Coordinates of C-alpha atoms in Angstrom, one line a residue:
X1 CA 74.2 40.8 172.0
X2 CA 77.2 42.1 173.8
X3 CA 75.3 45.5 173.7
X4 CA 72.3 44.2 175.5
X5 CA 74.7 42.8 178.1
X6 CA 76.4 45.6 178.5
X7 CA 73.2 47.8 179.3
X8 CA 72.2 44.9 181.7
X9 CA 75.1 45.1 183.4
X10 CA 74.6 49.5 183.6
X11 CA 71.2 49.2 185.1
X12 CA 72.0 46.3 187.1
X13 CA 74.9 48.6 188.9
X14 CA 72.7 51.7 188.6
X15 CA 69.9 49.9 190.1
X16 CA 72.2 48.3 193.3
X17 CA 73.6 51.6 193.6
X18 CA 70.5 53.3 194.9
X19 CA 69.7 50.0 197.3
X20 CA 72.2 50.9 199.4
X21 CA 70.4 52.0 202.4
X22 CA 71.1 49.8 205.2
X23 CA 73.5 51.1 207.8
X24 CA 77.2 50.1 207.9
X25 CA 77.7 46.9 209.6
X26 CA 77.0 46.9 213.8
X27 CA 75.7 50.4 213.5
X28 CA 72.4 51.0 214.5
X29 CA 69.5 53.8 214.2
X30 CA 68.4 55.6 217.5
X31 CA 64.9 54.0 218.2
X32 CA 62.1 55.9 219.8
X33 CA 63.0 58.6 217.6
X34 CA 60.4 61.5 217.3
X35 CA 60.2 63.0 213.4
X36 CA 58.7 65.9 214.8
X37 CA 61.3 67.0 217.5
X38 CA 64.2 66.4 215.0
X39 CA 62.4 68.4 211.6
X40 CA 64.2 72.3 211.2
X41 CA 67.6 73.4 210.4
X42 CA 70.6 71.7 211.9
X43 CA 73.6 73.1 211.3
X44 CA 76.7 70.4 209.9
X45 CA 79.6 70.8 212.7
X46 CA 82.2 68.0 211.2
X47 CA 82.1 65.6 208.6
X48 CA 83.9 63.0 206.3
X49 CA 84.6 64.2 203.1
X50 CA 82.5 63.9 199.8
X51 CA 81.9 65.3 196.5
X52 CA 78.8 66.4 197.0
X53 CA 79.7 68.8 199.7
X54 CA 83.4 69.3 198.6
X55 CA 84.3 72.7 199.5
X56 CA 81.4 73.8 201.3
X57 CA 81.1 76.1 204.4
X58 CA 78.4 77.7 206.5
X59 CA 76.2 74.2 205.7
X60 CA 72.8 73.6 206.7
X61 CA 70.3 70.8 206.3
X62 CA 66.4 71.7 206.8
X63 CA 63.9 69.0 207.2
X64 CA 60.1 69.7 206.5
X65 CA 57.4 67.1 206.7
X66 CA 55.6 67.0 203.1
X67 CA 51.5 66.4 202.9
X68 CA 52.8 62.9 202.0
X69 CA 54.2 62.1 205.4
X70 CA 58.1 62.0 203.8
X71 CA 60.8 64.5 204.2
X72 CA 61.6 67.6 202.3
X73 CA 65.5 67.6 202.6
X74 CA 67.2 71.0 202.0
X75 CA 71.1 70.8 201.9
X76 CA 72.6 74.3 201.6
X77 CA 76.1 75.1 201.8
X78 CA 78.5 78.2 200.5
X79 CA 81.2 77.6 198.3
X80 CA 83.9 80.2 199.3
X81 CA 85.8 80.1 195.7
X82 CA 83.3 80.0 193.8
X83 CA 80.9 82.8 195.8
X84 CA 77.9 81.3 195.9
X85 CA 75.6 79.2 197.9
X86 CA 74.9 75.9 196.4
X87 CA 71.2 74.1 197.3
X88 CA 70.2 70.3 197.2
X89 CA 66.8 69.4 197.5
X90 CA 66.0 66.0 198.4
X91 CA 63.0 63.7 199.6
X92 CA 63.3 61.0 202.6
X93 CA 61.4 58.4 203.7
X94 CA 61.7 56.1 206.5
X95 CA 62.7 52.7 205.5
X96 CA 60.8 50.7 208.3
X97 CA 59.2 52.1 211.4
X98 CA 59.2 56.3 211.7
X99 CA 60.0 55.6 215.3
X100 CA 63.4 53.9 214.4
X101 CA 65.6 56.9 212.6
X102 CA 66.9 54.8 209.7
X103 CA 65.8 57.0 206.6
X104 CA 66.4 56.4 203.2
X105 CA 67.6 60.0 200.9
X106 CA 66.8 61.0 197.2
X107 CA 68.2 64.1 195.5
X108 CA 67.9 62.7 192.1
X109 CA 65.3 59.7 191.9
X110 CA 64.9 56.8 191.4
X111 CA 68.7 56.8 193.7
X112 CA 69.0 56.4 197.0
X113 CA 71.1 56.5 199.5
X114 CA 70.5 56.1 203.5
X115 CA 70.5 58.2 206.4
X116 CA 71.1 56.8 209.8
X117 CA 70.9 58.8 213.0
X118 CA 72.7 57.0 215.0
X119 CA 73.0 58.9 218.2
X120 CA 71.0 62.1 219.8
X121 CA 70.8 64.1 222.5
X122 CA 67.5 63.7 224.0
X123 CA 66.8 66.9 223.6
X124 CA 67.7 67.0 219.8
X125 CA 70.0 69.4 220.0
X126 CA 72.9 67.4 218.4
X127 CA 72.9 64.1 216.4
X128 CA 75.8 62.3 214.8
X129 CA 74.0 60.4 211.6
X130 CA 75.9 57.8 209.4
X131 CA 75.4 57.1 205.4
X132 CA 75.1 53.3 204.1
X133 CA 78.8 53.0 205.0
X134 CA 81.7 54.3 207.3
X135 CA 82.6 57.1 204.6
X136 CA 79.8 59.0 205.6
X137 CA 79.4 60.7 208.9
X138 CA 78.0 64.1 210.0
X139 CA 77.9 65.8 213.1
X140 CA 74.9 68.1 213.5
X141 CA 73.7 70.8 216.0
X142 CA 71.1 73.3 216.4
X143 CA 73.5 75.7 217.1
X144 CA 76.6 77.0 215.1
X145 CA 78.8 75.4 217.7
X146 CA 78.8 72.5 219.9
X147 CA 80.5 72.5 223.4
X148 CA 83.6 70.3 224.3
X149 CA 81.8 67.8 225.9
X150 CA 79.3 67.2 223.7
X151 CA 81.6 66.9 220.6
X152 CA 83.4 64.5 222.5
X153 CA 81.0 62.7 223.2
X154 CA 80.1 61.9 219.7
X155 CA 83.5 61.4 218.5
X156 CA 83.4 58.2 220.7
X157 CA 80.7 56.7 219.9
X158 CA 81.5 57.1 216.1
X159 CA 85.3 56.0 216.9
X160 CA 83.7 53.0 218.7
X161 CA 81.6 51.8 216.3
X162 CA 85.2 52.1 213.8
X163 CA 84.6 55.3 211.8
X164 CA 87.8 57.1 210.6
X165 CA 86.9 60.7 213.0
X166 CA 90.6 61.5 212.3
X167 CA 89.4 62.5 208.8
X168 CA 86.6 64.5 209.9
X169 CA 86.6 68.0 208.5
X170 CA 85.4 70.4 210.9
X171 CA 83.0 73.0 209.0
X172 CA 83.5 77.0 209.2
X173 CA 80.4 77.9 210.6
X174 CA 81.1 81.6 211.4

């Protein structure tokens, strides 16, 4: 019996693990957002930390549209001590409307884990996107750099809307 609980109580956590979708509290996805203007490369300028990209430099993230109408996610990044380029592959889907640009992430189904962009320029050259809490943040461009202004810009919206940008690792992109 205490077995059977016990496995319960796994999938019950596994299974609210990959729920969490929804943007942090008071943080909203852009709206009139265009799939097609933001798919290519973006190149990550700063982020919070996380284990998945601990370490990491020179990262990219590539969106294709697949026949499906989802998102083929490639996350690249190298790792500098161990010489090597590491690759993610994921899948994303939009959880409501694909005009509203609140996506939800899979790089190892059935788990996900959501993907807000919560500002962009509106010529998508930049984006700051947010995970299902305030430990995840990422600011993205199309180039390898962004200009004063802009990354100012971004910095306070996210410190507005109470991310920690002080802790925001800012990604060798040379």
């Amino acid at each position: 019996m205490k077995l059977w609980r016990n496995i319960y109580l796994l999938i019950s956590s596994l299974l609210s693990l990959s729920c969490s979708v929804s943007p942090p509290q008071g943080v909203q996805a852009v709206e009139n957002f265009s799939l097609d203007r933001y798919l290519g490369t973006w190149y990550e300028i700063a982020r919070l930390d996380n284990r998945f990209e601990r370490g990491l430099e020179h990262i990219t993230a590539t969106y294709v549209r697949n026949p499906d109408g989802s998102v083929k996610v490639i996350n690249q990044g190298f790792s500098a001590t161990q010489q090597q380029w590491r690759r993610s592959i994921g899948k994303a889907k939009f959880i409501d409307s694909p005009n509203r640009a609140a996506l939800k992430v899979s790089f190892f189904w059935p788990f996900y884990g959501g993907y807000h962009v919560i500002a962009l320029d509106p010529e998508y050259r930049y984006a700051l996107v947010a995970g299902p809490s305030r430990n995840y943040l990422w600011l993205l461009s199309r180039t390898t750099k962004l200009e004063n202004e802009e990354t100012t810009s971004l910095l306070k919206i996210a410190r507005e809307l109470n991310f920690p940008v002080d802790k925001l690792i800012w990604v060798n992109q040379g």
